[in-house]
Coordinates of C-alpha atoms in Angstrom, one line a residue:
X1 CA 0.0 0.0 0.0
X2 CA 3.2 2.4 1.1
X3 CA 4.6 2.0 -2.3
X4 CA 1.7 2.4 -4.2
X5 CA 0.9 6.0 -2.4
X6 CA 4.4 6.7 -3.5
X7 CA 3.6 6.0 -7.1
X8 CA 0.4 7.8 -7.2
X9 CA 2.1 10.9 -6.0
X10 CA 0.6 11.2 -1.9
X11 CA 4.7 12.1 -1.2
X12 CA 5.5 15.5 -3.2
X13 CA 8.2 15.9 -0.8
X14 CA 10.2 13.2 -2.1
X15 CA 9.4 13.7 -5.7
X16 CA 10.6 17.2 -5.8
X17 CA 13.7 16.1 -3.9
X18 CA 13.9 13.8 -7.2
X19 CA 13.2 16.7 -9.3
X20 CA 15.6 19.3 -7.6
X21 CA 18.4 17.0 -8.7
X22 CA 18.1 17.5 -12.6
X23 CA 17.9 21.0 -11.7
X24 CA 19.7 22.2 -14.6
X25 CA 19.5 18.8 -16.8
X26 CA 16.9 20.1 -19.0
X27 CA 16.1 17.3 -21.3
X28 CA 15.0 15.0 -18.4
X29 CA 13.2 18.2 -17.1
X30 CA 11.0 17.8 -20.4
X31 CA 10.9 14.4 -20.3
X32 CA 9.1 14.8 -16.6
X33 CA 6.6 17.1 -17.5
X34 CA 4.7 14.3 -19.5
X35 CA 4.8 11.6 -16.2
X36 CA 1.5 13.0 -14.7
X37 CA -0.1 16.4 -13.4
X38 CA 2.1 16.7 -10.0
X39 CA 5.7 16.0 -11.7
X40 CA 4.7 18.6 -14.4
X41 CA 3.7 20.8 -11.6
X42 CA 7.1 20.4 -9.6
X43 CA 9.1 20.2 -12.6
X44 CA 7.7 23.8 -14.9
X45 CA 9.1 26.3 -12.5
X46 CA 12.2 25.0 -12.9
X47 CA 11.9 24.9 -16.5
X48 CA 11.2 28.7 -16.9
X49 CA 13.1 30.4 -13.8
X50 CA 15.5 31.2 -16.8
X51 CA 14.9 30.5 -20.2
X52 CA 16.2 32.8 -21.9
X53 CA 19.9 30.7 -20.6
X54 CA 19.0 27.8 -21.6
X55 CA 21.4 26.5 -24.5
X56 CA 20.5 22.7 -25.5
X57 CA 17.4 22.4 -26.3
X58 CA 16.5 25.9 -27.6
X59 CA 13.4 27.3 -28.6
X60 CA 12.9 30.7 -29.1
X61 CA 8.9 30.4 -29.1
X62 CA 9.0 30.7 -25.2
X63 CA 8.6 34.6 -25.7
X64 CA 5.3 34.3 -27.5
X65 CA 3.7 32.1 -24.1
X66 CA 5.1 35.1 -22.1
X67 CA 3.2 37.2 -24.5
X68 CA 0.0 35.6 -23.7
X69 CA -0.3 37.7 -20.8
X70 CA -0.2 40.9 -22.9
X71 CA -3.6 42.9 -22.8
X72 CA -5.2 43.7 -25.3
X73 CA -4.0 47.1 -26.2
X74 CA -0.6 46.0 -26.7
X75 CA -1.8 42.9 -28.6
X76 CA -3.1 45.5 -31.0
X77 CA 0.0 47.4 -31.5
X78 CA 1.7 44.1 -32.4
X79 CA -0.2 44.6 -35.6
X80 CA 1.6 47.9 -36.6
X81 CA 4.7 45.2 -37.2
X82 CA 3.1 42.7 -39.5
X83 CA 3.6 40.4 -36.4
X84 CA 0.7 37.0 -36.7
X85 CA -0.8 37.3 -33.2
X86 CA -2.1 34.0 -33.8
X87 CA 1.5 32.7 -32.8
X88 CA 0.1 33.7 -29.2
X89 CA -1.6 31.3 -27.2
X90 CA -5.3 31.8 -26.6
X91 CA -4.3 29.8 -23.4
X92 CA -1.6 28.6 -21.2
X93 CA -1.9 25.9 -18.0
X94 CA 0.4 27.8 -15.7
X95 CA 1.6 32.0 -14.8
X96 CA 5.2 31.4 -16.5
X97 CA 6.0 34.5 -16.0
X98 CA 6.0 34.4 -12.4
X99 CA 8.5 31.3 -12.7
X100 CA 11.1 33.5 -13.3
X101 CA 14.3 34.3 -10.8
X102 CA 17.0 35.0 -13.3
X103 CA 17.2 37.7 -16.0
X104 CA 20.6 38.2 -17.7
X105 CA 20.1 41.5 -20.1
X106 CA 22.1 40.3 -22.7
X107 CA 20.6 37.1 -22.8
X108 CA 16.9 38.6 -23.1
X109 CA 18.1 40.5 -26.0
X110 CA 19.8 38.2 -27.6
X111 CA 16.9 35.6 -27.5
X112 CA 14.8 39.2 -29.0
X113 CA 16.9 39.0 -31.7
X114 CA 16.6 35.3 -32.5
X115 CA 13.2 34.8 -32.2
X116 CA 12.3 38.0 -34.2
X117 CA 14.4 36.4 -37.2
X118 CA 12.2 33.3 -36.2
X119 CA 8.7 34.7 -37.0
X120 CA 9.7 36.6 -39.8
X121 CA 9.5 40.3 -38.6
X122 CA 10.8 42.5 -41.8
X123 CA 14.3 44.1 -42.0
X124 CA 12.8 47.9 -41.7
X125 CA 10.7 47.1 -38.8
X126 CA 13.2 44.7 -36.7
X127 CA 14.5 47.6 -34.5
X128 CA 11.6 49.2 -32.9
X129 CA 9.6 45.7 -33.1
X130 CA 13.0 44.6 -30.7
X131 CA 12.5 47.5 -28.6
X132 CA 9.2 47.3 -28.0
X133 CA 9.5 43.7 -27.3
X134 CA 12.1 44.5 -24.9
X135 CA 10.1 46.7 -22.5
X136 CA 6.9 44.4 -23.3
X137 CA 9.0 41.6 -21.5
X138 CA 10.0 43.8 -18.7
X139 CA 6.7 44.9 -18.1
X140 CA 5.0 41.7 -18.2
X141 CA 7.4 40.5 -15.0
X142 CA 6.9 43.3 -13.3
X143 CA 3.0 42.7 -13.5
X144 CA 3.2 39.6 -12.4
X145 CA 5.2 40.4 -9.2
X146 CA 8.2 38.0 -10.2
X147 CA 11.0 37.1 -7.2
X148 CA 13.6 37.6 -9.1
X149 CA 16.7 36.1 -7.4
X150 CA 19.7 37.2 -9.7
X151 CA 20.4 39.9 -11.8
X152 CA 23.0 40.1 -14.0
X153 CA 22.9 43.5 -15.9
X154 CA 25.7 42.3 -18.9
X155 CA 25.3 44.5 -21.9
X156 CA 27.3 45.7 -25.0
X157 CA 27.7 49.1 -26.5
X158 CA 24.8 48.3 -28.9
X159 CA 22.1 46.5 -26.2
X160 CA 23.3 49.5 -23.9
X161 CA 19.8 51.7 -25.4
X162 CA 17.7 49.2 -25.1
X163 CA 18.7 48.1 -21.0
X164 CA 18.5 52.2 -20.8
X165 CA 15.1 53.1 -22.4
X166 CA 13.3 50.1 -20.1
X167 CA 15.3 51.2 -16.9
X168 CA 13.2 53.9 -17.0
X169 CA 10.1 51.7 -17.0
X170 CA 11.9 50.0 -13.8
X171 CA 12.5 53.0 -12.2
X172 CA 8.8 53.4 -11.5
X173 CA 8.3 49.7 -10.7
X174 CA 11.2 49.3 -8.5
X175 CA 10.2 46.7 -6.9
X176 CA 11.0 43.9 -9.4
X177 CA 14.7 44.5 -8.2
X178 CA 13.4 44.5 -4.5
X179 CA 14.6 40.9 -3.4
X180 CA 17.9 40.6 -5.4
X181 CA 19.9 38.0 -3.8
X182 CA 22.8 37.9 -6.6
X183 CA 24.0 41.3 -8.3
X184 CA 26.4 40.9 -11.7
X185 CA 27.1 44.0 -13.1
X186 CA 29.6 43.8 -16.2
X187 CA 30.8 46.0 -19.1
X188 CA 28.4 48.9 -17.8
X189 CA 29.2 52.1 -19.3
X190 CA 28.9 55.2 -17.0
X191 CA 25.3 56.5 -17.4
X192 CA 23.9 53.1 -16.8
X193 CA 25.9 52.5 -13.4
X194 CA 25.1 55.4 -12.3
X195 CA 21.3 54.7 -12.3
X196 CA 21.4 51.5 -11.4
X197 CA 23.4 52.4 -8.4
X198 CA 20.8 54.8 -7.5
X199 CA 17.9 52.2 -8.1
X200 CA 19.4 49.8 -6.5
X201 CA 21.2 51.6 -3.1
X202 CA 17.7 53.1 -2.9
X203 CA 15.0 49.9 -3.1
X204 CA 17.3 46.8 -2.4
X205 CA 19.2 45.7 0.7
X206 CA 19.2 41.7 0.2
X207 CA 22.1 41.0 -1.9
X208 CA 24.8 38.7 -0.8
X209 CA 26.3 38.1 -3.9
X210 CA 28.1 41.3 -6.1
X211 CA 30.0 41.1 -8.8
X212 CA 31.9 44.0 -10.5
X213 CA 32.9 43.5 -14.1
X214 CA 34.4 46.9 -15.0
X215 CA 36.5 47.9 -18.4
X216 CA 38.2 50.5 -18.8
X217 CA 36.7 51.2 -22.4
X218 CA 33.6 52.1 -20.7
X219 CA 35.2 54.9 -18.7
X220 CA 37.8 57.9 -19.2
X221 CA 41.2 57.7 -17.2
X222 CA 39.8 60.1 -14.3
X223 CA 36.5 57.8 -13.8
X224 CA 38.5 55.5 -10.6
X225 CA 36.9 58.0 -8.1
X226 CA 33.4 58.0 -9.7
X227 CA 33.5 53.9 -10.0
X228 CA 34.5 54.0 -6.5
X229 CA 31.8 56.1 -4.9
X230 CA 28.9 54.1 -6.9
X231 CA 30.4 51.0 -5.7
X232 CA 30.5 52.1 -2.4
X233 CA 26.9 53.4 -2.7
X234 CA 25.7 49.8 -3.5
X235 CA 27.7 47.8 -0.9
X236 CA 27.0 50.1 2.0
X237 CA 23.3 50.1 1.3
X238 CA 23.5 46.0 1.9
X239 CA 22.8 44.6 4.9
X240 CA 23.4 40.8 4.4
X241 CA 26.6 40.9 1.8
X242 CA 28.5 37.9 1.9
X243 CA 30.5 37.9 -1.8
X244 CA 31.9 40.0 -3.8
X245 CA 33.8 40.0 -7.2
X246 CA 36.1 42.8 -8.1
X247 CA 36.9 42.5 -12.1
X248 CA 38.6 45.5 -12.9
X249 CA 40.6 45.6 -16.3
X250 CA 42.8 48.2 -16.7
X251 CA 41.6 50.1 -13.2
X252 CA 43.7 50.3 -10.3
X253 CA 41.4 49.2 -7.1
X254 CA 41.5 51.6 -4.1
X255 CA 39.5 49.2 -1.8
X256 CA 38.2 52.2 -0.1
X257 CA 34.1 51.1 -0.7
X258 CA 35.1 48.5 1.9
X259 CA 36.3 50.7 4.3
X260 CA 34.1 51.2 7.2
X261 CA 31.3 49.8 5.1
X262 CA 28.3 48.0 6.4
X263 CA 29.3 44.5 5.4
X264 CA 32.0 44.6 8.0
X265 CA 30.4 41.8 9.6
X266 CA 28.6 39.3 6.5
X267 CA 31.6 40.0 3.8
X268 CA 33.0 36.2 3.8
X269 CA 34.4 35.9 0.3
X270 CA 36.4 38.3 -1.8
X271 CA 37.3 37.5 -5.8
X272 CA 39.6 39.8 -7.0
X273 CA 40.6 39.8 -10.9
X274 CA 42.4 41.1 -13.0
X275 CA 42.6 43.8 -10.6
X276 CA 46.3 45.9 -10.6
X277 CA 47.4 45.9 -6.9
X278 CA 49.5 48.7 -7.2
X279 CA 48.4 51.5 -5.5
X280 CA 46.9 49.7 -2.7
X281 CA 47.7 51.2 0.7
X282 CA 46.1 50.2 4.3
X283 CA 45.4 46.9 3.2
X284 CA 45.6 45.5 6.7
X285 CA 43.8 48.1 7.8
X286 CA 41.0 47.5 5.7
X287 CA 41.3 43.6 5.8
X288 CA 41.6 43.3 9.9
X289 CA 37.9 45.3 9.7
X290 CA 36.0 42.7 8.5
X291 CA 34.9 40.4 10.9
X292 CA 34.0 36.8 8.9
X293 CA 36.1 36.9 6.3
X294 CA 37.1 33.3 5.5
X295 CA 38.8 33.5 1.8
X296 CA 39.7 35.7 -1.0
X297 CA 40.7 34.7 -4.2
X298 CA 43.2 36.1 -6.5
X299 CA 43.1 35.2 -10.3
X300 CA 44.9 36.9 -12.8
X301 CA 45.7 40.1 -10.8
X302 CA 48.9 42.5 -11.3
X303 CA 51.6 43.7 -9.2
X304 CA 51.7 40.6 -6.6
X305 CA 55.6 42.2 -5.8
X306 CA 56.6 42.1 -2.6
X307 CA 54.9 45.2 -1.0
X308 CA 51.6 43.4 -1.6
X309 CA 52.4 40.0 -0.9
X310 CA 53.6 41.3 2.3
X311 CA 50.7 43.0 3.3
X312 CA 48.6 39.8 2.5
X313 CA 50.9 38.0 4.7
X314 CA 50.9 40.1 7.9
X315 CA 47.2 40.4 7.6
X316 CA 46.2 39.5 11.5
X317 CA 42.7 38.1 10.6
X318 CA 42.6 34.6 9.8
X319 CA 41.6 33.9 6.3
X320 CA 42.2 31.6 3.8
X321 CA 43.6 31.9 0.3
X322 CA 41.4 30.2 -2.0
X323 CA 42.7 30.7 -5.4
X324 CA 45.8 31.9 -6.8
X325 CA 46.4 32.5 -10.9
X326 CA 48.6 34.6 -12.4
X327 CA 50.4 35.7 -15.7
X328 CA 53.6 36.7 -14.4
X329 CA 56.1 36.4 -11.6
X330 CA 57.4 39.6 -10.5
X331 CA 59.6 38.5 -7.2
X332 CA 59.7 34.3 -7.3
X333 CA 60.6 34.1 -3.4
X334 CA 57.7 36.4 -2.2
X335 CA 55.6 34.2 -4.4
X336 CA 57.0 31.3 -2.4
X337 CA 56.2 32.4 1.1
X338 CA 52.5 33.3 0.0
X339 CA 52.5 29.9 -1.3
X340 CA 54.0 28.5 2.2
X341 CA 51.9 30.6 4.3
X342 CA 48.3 29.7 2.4
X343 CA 49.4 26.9 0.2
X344 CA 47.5 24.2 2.4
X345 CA 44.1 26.2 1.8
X346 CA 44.8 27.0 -2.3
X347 CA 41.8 24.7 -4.8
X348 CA 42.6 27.2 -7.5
X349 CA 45.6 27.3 -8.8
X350 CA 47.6 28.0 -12.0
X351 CA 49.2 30.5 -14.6
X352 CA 50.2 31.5 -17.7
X353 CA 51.9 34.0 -19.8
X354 CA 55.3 33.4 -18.3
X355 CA 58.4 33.6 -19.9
X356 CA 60.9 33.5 -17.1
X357 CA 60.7 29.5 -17.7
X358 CA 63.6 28.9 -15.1
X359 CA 61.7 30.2 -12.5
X360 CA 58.7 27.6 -13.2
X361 CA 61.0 24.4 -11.6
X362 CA 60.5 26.2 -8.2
X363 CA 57.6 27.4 -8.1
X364 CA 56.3 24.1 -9.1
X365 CA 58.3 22.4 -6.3
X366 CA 56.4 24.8 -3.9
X367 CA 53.0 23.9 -4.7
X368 CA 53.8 20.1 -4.6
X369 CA 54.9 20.7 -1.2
X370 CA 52.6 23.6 0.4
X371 CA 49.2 22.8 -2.0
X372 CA 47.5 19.4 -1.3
X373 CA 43.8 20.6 -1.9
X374 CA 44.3 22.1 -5.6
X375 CA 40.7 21.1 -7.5
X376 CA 41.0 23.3 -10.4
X377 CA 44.7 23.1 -12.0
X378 CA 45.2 25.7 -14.9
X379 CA 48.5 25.2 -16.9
X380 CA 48.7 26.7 -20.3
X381 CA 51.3 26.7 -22.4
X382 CA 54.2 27.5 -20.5
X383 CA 55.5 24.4 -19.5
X384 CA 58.6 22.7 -21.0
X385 CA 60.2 19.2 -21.4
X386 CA 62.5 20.1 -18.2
X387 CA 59.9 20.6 -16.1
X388 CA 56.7 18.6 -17.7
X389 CA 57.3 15.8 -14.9
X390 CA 56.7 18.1 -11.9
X391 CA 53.7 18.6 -13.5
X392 CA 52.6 15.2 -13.4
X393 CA 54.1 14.8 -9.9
X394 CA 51.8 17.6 -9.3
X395 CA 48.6 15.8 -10.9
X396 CA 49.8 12.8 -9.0
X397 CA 49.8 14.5 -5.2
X398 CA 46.3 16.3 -5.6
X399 CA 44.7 13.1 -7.8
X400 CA 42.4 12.8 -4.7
X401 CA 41.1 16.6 -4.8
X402 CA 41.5 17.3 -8.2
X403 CA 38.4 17.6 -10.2
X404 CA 39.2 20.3 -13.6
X405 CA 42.4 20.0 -15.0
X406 CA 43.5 23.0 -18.3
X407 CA 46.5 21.8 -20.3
X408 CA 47.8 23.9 -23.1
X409 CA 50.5 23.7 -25.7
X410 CA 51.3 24.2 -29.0
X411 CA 54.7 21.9 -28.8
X412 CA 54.2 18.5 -30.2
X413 CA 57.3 17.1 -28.7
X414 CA 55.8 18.1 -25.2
X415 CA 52.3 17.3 -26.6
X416 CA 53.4 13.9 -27.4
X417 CA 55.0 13.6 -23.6
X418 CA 51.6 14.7 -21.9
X419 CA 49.6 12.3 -24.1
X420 CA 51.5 9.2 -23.0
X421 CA 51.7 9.8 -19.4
X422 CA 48.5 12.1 -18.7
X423 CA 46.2 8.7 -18.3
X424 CA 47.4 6.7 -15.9
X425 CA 47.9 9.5 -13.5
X426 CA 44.1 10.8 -13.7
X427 CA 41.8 10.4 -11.1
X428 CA 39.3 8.2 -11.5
X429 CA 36.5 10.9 -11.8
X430 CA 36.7 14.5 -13.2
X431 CA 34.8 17.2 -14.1
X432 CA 36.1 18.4 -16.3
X433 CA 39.1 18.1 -18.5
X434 CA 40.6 20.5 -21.7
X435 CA 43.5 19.3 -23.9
X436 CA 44.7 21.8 -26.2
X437 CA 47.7 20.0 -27.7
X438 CA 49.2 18.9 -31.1
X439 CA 47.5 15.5 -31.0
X440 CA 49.3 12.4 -33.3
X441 CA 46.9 9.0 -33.0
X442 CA 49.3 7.0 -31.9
X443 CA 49.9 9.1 -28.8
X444 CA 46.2 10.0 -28.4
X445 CA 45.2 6.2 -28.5
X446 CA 47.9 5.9 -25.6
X447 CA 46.0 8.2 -23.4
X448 CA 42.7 7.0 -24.6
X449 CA 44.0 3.5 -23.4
X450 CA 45.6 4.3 -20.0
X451 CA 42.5 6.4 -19.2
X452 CA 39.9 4.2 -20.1
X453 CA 38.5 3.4 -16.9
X454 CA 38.0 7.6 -15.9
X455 CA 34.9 8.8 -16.1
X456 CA 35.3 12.5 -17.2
X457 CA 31.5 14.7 -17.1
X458 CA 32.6 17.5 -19.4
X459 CA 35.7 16.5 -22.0
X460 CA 37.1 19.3 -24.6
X461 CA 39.5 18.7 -26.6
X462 CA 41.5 21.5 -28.8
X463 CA 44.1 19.6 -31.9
X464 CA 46.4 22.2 -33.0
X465 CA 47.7 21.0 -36.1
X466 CA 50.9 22.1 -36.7
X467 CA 50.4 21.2 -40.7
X468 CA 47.2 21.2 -43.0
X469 CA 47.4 17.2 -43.1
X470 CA 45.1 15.8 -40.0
X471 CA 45.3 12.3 -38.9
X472 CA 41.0 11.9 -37.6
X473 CA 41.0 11.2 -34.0
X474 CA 37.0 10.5 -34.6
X475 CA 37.4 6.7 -34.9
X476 CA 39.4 6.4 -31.5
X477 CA 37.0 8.6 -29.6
X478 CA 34.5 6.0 -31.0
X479 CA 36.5 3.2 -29.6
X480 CA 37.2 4.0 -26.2
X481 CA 35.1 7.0 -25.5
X482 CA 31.7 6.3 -27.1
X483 CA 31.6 2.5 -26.3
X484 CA 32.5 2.8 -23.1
X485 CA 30.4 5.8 -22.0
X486 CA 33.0 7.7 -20.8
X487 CA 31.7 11.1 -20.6
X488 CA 28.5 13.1 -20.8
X489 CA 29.5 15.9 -22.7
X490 CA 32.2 16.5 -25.1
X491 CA 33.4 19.3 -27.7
X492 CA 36.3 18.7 -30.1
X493 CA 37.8 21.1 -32.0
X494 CA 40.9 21.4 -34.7
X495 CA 42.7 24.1 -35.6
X496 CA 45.6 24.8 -38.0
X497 CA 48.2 27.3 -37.0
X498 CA 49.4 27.6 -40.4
X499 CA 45.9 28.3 -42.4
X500 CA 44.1 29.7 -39.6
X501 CA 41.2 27.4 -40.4
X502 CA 38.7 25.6 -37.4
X503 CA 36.2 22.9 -37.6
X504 CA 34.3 21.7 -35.2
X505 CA 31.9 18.3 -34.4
X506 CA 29.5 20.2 -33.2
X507 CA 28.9 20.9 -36.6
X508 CA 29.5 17.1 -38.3
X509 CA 25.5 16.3 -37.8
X510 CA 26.8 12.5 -38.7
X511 CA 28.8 12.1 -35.9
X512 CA 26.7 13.8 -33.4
X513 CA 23.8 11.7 -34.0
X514 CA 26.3 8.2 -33.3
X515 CA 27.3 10.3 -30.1
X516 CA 23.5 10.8 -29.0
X517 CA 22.8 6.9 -29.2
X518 CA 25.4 6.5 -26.8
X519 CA 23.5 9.5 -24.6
X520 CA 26.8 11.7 -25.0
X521 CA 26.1 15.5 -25.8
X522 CA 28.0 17.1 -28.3
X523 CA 28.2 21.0 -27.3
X524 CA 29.4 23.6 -28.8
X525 CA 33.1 24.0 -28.1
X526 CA 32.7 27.8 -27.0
X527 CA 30.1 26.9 -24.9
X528 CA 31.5 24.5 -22.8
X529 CA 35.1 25.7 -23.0
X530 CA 36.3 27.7 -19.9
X531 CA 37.3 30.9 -21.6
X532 CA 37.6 33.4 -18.6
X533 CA 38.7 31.5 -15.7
X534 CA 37.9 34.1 -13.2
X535 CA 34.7 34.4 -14.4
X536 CA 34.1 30.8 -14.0
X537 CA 35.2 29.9 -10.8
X538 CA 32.8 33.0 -9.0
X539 CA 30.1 31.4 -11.1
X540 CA 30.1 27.7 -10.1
X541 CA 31.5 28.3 -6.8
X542 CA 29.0 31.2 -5.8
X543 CA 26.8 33.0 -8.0
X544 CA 24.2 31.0 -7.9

């Protein structure tokens, strides 16, 4: 009797619990919907809290059942754009709109401008029709009271008027941006992040989450002060700030917006990238005032020299460094005592863009000692012959923890070397893997072999032919990968240095379809290739 309650749905609790765990796995999310009423039920809100992300599978016709819940009035002005309002449905079973909790600005116009090519709209009309869209969208969630949970106000030069004409509309609805829990804001230009500081110091105080993405191409060379003091208006208007992000190309960060701020005693986690450290004074100061910190990150910054490594170092407040990437080495022996003094706390760690190849031998030697934990290894390019087998002693003392691993070279000596020893020091599960190397067959069916009882979740692979002439990788890949069911997604891609040319089976329908009947997904390679590591590892660890 128990089990047949269970499978006539009298526990919800345990079939969401069910549901919750394909929580981003959207084709079994569809598949779901069709069980009965209550796994459709518990199953559409995830579905729509944010399609306008959703990659594979894609349908663009998800704006027109938003559109449903136009009124009439704007119905009728669809007509003034030759657009068939028959494509609306005259019903829908649930509110989708109120499903949503994530709006990325970008995305929502980008998925404008692909469903407008969709139904046909005409050339002369397209703009204003994606305008008016635009707001339409807007003003539908604001109707419909949405929660939205994370913003993330990403916009170009070009999808910059269209974000500004419908923050107007927001500014008299204020209250879609009310509940915010995660903030992105990234490539703003000034006018926009002036208002949106305004709108948002002024009707939101329940972020934990910020991240700053700011260019310098946005702003003129006297703009630090102004980026400073809308910053600061944000964070010291939160109350419950736990994370932030500072992304700051080309701008030299003060720190001063978390001086004396309000966060003093939430602010756990701080991500600083590509941020240039060197005009930064008081850092103790400003570091011994906040009360929880537990970690900051450090990816890709400049000027780690000695002042600011020393700083970091004789920061009283205990803390733990989390990540550490970087393109260059300015003082190797500071770099060593950072590494001595946090290394047993480090997941993230890697670099590139370094020349000084001698130095590499001991700063390798340091993180094999000091840096146990490491889970997300980045190593592009740089390394060598002499030094490839610290590398693997590295792989080898952190195979327990280690869960992405980034491997880049364009030297098919070395290339060869990684490929005929990488497999047998794997760990028996990963993540995720990349391989950007100058593959041969024979040395790829070596790693293939030694490798083939890992499972890896997300495999991409980058052949950088040195000559036009390819030897096809596609048959071992069938062989060991495909057969066995080694991983769940994969993107291959080959490039040749000396005609510039890329292909990619993503786009070698043939193959994909073999891959499906083996229920391995064939992406994209620049949607599943880690392109901005920063970026990446605020994202997955806490953005969401």
């Amino acid at each position: 009797m128990a089990c047949s309650k269970i499978f006539l749905g009298d526990l919800p609790e345990l079939i969401n619990e069910i549901i919750q765990y394909f929580h981003h796995d959207y084709k079994t999310l569809h598949s779901c919907i069709l069980i009965n009423r209550l796994w459709c039920r518990l199953a559409i809100p995830l579905l729509w809290e944010d399609p306008f992300s959703i990659k594979f599978p894609k349908n663009y016709h998800f704006i027109e059942i938003y559109l449903h819940n136009l009124n009439d009035d704007d119905k009728t002005k669809l007509n003034k754009y030759e657009f068939n309002n028959d494509l609306i449905p005259s019903n829908t079973l649930f509110n989708y709109p109120s499903f949503i909790q994530h709006l990325n600005t970008r995305k929502i116009i980008n998925s404008i401008n692909n469903w407008k090519s969709a139904v046909g709209i005409s050339t002369t009309k397209a703009r204003n029709f994606k305008k008016f869209i635009h707001n339409l969208l807007y003003l539908i969630f604001i109707e419909n009271i949405v929660n939205l949970h994370s913003l993330e106000v990403v916009l170009s030069t070009s999808q910059e008027e269209y974000f500004n004409n419908t923050l107007n509309l927001i500014l008299q609805n204020p209250n879609l941006f009310r509940n915010i829990k995660n903030l992105k804001l990234e490539d703003l230009g000034a006018e926009t992040l002036i208002k949106l500081s305004t709108l948002i110091s002024s009707n939101c105080n329940s972020i934990s989450s910020l991240y700053f993405d700011l260019n310098s191409y946005n702003y003129t060379k006297n703009n630090n002060q102004m980026i400073e003091k809308y910053l600061s208006q944000i964070i010291n208007s939160q109350e419950n700030l736990r994370r932030i992000l500072f992304d700051f190309y080309e701008f030299t960060l003060s720190l001063l917006s978390l001086k004396n701020s309000n966060c003093s005693n939430t602010l756990n986690t701080i991500v600083f990238c590509y941020v240039d450290f060197k005009n930064i004074i008081g850092l103790i100061e400003i570091f011994n005032q906040l009360n929880v910190l537990e970690s900051i990150h450090i990816i890709f910054c400049k000027s780690l020299d000695t002042k600011f490594i020393s700083q970091i170092i004789n920061i009283t407040k205990p803390f733990k460094l989390k990540s550490l990437i970087f393109n260059k080495i300015l003082q190797i022996e500071s770099l060593i005592l950072l590494i001595q003094k946090f290394g047993n706390n480090i997941e993230d760690f890697g670099f590139s863009g370094i020349k000084e190849s001698q130095q590499l031998p001991q700063l390798l030697e340091s993180v094999i000692i000091y840096c146990c934990k490491i889970k997300f290894l980045y190593l592009p390019g740089e390394l060598n012959s002499q030094n490839i087998n610290l590398l693997f002693n590295l792989i080898e003392n952190i195979k327990q923890n280690l869960n992405y691993l980034l491997i880049d070279t364009y030297d098919s000596h070395l290339s060869s070397i990684i490929l005929q020893n990488l497999g047998q020091i794997l760990p028996f599960k990963l993540e995720y893997l990349k391989l950007s190397l100058v593959i041969n067959t024979s040395d790829f069916e070596t790693f293939l072999k030694n490798s083939q009882n890992i499972f890896i979740k997300k495999l991409v692979i980058t052949n950088n032919r040195i000559k036009d002439e390819i030897e096809d990788i596609f048959p071992y890949i069938k062989e060991y990968i495909i057969k066995k069911k080694r991983v769940k997604y994969l993107a291959i891609r080959e490039i040749s240095t000396c005609i510039m040319d890329c292909d990619s089976l993503f786009s070698l329908k043939d193959k994909v379809d073999i891959l499906k009947l083996y229920d391995i997904q064939v992406l994209d390679y620049h949607s599943l290739y880690i392109s901005n590591v920063g970026k990446f590892i605020y994202d997955n660890k806490y953005f969401y």
